[in-house]
mmCIF file of C-alpha atoms in Angstrom:
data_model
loop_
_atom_site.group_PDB
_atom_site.id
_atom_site.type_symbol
_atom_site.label_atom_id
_atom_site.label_comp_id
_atom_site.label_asym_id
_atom_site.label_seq_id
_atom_site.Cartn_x
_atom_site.Cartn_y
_atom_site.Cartn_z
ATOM 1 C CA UNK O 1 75.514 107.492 95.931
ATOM 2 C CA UNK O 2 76.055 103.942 96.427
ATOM 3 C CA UNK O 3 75.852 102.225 92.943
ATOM 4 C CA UNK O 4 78.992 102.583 90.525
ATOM 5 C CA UNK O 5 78.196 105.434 88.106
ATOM 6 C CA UNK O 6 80.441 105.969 84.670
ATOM 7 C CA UNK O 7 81.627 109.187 84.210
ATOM 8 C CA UNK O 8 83.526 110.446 81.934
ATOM 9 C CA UNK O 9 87.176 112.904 82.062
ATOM 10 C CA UNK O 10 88.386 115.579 79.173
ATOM 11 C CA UNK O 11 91.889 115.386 79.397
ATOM 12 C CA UNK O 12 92.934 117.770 76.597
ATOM 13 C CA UNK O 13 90.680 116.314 74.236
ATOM 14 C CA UNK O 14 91.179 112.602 75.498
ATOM 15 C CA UNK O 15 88.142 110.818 76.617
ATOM 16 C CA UNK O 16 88.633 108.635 79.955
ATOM 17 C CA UNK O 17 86.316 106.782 81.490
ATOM 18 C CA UNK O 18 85.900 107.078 85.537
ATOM 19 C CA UNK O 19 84.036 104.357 87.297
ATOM 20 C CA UNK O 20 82.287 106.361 90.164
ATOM 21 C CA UNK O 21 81.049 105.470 93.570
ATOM 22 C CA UNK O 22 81.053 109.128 94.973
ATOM 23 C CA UNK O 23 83.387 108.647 96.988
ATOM 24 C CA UNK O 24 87.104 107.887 96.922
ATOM 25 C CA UNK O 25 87.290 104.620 95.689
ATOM 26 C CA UNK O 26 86.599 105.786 92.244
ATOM 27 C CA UNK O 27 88.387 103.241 89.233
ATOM 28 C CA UNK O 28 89.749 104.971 86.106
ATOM 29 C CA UNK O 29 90.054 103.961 82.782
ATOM 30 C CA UNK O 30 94.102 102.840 82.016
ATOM 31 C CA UNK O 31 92.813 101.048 78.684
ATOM 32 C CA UNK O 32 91.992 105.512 78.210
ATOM 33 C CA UNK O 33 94.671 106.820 79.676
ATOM 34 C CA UNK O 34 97.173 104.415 77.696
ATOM 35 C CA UNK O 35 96.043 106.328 74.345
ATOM 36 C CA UNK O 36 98.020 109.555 75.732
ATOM 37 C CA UNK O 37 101.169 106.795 75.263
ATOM 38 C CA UNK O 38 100.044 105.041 71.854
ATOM 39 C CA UNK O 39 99.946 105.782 68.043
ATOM 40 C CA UNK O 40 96.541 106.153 66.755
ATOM 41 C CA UNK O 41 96.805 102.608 65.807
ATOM 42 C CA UNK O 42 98.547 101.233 68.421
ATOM 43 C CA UNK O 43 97.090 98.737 71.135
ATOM 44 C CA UNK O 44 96.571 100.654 74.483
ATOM 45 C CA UNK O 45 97.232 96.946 76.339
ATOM 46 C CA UNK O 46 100.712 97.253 75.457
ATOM 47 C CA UNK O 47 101.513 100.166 77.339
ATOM 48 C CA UNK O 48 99.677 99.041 80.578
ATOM 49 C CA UNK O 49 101.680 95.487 79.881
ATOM 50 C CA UNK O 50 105.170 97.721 79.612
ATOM 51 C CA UNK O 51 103.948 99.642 83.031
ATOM 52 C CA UNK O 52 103.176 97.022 84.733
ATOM 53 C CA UNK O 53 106.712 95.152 84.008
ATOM 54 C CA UNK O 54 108.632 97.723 85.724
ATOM 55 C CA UNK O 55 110.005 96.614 89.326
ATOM 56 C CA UNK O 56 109.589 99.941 90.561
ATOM 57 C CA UNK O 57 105.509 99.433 88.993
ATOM 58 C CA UNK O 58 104.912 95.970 90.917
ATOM 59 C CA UNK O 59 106.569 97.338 94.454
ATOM 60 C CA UNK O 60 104.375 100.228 94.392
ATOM 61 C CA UNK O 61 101.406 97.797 93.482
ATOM 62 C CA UNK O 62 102.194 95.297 96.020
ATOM 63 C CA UNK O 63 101.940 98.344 98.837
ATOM 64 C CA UNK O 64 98.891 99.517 97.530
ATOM 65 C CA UNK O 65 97.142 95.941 98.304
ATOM 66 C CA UNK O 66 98.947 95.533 101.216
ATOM 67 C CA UNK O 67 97.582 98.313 102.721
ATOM 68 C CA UNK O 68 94.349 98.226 101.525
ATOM 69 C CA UNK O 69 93.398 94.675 100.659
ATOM 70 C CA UNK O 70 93.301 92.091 103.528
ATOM 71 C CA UNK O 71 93.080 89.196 101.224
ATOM 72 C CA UNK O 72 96.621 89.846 99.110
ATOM 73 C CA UNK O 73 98.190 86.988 98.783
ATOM 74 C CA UNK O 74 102.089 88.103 99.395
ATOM 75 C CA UNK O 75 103.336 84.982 98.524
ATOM 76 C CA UNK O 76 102.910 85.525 94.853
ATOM 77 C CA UNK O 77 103.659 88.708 95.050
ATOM 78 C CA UNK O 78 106.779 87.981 96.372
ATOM 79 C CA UNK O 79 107.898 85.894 93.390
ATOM 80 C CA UNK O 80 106.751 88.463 90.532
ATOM 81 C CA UNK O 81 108.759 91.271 92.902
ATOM 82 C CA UNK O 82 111.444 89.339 92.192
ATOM 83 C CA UNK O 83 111.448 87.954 88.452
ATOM 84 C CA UNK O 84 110.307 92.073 88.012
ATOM 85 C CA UNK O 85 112.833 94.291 85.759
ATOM 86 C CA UNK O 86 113.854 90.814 83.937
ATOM 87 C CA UNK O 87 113.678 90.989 80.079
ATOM 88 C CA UNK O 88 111.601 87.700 80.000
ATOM 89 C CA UNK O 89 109.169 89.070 82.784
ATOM 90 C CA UNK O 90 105.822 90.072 81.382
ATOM 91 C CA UNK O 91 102.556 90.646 83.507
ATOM 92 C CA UNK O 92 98.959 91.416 82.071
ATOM 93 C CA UNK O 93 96.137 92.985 84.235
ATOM 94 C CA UNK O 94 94.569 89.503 84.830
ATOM 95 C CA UNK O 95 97.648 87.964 85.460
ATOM 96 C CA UNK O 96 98.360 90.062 88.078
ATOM 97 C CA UNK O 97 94.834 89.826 89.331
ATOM 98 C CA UNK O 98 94.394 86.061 88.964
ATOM 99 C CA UNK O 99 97.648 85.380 91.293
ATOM 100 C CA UNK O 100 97.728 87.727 93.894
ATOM 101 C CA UNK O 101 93.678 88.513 94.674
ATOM 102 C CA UNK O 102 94.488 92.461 93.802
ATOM 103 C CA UNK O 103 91.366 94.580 93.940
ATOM 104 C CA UNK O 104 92.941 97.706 92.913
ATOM 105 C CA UNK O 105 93.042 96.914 88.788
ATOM 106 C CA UNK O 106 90.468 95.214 87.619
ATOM 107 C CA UNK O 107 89.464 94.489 83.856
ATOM 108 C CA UNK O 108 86.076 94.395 82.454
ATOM 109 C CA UNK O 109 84.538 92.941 79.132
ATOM 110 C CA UNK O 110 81.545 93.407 77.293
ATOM 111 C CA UNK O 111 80.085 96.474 75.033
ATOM 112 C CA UNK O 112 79.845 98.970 77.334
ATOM 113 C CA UNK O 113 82.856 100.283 79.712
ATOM 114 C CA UNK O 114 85.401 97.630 78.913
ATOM 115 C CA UNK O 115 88.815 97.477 79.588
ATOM 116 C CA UNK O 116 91.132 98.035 82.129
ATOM 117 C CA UNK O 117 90.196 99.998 85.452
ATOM 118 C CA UNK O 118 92.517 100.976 88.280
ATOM 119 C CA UNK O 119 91.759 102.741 91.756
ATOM 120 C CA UNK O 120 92.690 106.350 91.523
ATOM 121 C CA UNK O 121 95.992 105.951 93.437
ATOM 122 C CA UNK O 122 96.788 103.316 91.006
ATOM 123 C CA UNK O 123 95.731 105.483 87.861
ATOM 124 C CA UNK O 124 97.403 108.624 88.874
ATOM 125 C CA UNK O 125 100.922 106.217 89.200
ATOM 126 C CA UNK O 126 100.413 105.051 85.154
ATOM 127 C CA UNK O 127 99.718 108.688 84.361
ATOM 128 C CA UNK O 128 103.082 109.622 85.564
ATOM 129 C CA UNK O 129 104.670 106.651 84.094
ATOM 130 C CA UNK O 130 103.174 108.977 81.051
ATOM 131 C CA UNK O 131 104.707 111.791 81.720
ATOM 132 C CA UNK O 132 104.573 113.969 84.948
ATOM 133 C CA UNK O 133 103.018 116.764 83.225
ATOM 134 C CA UNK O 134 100.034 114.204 81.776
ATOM 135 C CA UNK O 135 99.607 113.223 85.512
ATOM 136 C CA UNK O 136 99.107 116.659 86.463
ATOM 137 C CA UNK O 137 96.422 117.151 83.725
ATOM 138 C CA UNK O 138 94.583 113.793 84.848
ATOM 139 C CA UNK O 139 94.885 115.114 88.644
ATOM 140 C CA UNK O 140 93.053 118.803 87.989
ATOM 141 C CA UNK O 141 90.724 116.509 85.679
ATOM 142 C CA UNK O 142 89.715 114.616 88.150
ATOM 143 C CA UNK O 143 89.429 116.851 91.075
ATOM 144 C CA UNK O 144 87.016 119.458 88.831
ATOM 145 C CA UNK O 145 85.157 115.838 88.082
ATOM 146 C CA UNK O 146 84.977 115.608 92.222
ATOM 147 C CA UNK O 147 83.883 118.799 93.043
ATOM 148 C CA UNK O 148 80.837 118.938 90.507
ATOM 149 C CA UNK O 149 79.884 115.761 91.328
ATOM 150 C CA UNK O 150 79.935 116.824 95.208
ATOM 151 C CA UNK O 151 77.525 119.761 93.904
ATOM 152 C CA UNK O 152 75.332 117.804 92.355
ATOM 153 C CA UNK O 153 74.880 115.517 95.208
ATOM 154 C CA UNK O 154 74.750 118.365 97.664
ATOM 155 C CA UNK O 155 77.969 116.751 99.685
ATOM 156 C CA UNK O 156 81.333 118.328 100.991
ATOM 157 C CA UNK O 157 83.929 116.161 99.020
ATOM 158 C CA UNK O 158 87.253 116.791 100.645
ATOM 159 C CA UNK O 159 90.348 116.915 99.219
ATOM 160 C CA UNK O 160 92.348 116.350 101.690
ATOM 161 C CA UNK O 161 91.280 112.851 101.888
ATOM 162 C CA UNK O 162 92.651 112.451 98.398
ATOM 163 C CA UNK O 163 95.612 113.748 99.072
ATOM 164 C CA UNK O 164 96.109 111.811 102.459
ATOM 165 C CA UNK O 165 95.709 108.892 100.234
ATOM 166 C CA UNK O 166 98.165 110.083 97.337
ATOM 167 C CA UNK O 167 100.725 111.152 99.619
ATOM 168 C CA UNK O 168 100.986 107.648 100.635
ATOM 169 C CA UNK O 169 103.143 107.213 97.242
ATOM 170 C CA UNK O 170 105.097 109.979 98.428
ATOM 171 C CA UNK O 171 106.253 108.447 101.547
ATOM 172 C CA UNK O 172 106.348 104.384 100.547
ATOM 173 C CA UNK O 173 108.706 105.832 98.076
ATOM 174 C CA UNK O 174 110.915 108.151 100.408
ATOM 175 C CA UNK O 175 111.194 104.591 102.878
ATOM 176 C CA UNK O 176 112.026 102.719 99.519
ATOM 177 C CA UNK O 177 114.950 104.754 99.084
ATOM 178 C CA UNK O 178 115.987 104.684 102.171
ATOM 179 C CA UNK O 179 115.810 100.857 103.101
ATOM 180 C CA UNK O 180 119.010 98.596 102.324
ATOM 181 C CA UNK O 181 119.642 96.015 99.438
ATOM 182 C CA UNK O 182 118.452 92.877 99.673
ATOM 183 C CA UNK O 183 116.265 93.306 103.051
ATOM 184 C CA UNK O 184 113.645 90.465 103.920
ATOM 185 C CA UNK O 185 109.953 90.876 102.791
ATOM 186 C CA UNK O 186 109.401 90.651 106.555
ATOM 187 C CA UNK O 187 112.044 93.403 107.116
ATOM 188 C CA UNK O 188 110.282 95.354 104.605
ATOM 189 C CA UNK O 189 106.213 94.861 105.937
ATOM 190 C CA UNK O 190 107.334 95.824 108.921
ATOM 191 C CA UNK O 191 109.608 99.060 108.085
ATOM 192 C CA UNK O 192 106.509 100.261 106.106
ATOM 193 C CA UNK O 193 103.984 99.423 109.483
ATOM 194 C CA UNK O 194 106.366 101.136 111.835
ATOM 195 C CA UNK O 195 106.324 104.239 109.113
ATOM 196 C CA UNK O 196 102.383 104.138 109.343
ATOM 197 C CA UNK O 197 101.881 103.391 113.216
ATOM 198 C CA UNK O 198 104.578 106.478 113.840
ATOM 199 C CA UNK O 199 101.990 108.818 111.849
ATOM 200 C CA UNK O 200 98.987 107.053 113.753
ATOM 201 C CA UNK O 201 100.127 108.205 116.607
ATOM 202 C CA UNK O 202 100.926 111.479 116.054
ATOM 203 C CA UNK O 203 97.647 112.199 114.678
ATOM 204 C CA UNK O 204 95.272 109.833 116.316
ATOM 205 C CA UNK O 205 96.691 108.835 119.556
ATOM 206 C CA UNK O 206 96.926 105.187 119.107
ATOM 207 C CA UNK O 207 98.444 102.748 116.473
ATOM 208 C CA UNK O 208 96.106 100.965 113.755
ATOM 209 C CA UNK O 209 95.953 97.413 116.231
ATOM 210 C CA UNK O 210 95.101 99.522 119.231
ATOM 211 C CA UNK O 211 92.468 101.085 117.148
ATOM 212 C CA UNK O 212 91.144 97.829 116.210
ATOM 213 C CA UNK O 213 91.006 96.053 119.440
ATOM 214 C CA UNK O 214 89.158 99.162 120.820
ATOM 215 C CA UNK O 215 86.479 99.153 117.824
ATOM 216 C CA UNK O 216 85.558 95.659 117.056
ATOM 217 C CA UNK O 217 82.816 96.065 115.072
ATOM 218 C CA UNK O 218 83.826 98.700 112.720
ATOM 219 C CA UNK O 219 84.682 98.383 109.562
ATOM 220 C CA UNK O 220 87.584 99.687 107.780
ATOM 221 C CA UNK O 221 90.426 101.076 109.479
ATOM 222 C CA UNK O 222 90.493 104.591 111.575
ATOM 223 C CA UNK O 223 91.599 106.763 108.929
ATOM 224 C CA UNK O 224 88.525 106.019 107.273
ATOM 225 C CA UNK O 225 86.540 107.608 110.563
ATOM 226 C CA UNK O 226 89.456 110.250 110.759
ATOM 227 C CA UNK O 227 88.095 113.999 110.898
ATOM 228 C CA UNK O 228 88.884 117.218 108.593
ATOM 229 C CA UNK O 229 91.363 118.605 110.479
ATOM 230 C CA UNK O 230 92.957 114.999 111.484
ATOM 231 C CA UNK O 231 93.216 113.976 107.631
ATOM 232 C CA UNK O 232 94.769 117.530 106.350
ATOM 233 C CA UNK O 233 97.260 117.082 108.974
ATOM 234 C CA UNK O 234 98.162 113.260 108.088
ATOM 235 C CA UNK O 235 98.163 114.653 104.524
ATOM 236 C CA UNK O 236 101.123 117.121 105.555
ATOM 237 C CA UNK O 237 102.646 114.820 107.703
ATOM 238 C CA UNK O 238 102.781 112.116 105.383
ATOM 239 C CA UNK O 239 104.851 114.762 102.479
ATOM 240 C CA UNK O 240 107.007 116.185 105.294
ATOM 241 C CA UNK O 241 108.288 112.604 106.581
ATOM 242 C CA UNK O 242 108.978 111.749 102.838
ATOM 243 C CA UNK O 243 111.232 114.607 102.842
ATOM 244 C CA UNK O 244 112.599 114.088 106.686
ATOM 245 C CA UNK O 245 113.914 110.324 105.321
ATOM 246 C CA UNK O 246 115.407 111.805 101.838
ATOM 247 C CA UNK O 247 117.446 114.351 104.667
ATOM 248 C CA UNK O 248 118.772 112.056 106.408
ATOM 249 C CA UNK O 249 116.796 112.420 109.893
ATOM 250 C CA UNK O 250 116.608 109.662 111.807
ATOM 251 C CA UNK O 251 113.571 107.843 113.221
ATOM 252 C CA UNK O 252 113.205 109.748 116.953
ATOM 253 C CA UNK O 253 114.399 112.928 115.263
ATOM 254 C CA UNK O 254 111.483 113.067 113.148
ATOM 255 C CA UNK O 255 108.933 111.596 115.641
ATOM 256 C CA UNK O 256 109.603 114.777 117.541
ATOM 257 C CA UNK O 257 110.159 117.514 114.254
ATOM 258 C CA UNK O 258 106.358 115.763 112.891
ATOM 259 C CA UNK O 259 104.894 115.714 116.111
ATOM 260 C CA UNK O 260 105.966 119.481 116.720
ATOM 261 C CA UNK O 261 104.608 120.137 113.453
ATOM 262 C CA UNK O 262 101.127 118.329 114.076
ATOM 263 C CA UNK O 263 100.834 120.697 117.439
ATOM 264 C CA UNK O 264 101.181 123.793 115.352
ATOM 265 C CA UNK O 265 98.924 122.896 112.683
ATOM 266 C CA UNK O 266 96.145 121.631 114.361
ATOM 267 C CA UNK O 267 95.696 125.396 116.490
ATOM 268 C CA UNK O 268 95.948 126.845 113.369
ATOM 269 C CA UNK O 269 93.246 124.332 111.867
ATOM 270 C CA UNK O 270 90.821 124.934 115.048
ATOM 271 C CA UNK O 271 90.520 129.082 114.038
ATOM 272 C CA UNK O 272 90.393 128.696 110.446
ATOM 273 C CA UNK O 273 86.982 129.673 108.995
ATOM 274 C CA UNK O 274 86.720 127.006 106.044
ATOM 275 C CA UNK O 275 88.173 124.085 108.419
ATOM 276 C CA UNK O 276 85.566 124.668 110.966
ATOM 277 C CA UNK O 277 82.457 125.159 108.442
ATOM 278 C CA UNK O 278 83.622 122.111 107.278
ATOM 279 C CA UNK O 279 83.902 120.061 110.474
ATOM 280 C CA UNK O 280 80.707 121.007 111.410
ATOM 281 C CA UNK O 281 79.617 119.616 107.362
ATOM 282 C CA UNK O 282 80.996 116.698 108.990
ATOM 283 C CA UNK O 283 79.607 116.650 112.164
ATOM 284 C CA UNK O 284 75.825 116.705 110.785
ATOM 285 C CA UNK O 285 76.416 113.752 108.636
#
């Protein structure tokens, strides 16, 4: 399915509107999701507005683009990073949108569909600004949503790429913690890259520029060609360095305790039933 279809979530009664592409680049509805936060008569902008002026909010935003939008301008990012937490700092959707070229909120006018949208990653982070257990109700929402649309179409939609790309909150936030105060942007980028390249290796053999230089004319990035098996491991590798970091373990000390850990799971992975029937899903396509 190529074109954007709307779709529509029943979280406990709460209508929210899901911008579908069938895959996982699906935008949902924060303008929705905000009413879970509101009084009946209350303005659901406000709560995104109060969201999106927390520091910890704009650092997890700024990662997001950075990571998956080549046209972020970090500059401006930079500046609203730091003005963030401030009780004069405010930021809108568009705002945000207008200064830093973010593609993962977007907001939409007219009679149909308006509002506020945000990239599932992005819309799962607001729902926990909600409350953790509203999160979890938007998460088993959207994954039945998933796997009946993946019936309908006849398709395999895997899960595992989803959470591959959710853990990625997991771990940005683990290396958060774990940097120290008032480290460079530069410092920062490339903590986060050495992170990402440490995982690419494990599981793929090669960092994301090696990658690149060997496949010109693909597009995206080799995660996005990744395999079953190769994305449920990154998935577990991604939640077990997150976890490594909060203990303490230093960089070598994990490379070795992940990589160990990548071994095992991918012999396991080769002789499981479901993992095979759906590599070879894969394979055919």
């Amino acid at each position: 399915m190529s074109k954007t279809v709307q779709e529509t979530l029943d979280i406990n009664g709460l209508e929210v509107k899901v911008q579908s592409t069938g895959g996982d680049d699906d935008y949902i509805s924060l303008t929705d999701l905000a009413r879970e936060k509101i009084s009946a008569d209350g303005d659901p902008s406000d709560a995104i507005r109060n969201w999106m002026r927390n520091r910890n909010t704009i650092e997890f935003l700024g990662i997001w683009e950075g990571l998956n939008n080549p046209n972020f301008k970090p500059v401006e990012f930079d500046g609203f990073r730091k003005q963030a937490g401030l009780n004069s700092f405010t930021m809108t959707p568009t705002k945000w949108i207008k200064a830093t070229g973010a593609i993962g909120i977007k907001t939409k006018r007219g009679r149909y569909g308006s509002g506020t949208f945000a990239h599932v990653d992005i819309a799962l982070d607001f729902a926990a600004w909600i409350s953790p257990e509203f999160r979890l109700y938007v998460f088993q929402e959207y994954k039945r949503l998933k796997q009946d649309e993946a019936s309908r179409l006849n398709i395999e939609w895997q899960n595992n790429r989803m959470f591959a790309s959710l853990n990625h909150r997991v771990n940005t936030d683990a290396i958060k913690d774990d940097l120290p105060k008032n480290i460079s942007k530069k410092a920062i980028g490339f903590r986060y890259a050495s992170e990402v390249d440490m995982l690419n290796v494990i599981v793929f053999g090669q960092t994301a520029q090696q990658w690149q230089i060997a496949n010109p004319t693909l597009a995206g990035n080799m995660r996005d060609y990744a395999s079953v098996t190769q994305n449920l491991i990154l998935a577990n590798l991604e939640s077990m360095n997150a976890e490594l970091i909060k203990a303490g373990k230093g960089r070598d000390e994990r490379f070795r305790m992940l990589q160990d850990m990548a071994q095992r799971q991918r012999k396991t992975f080769e002789h499981h039933t479901s993992v095979r029937k759906l590599e070879g899903r894969s394979a055919e396509e």
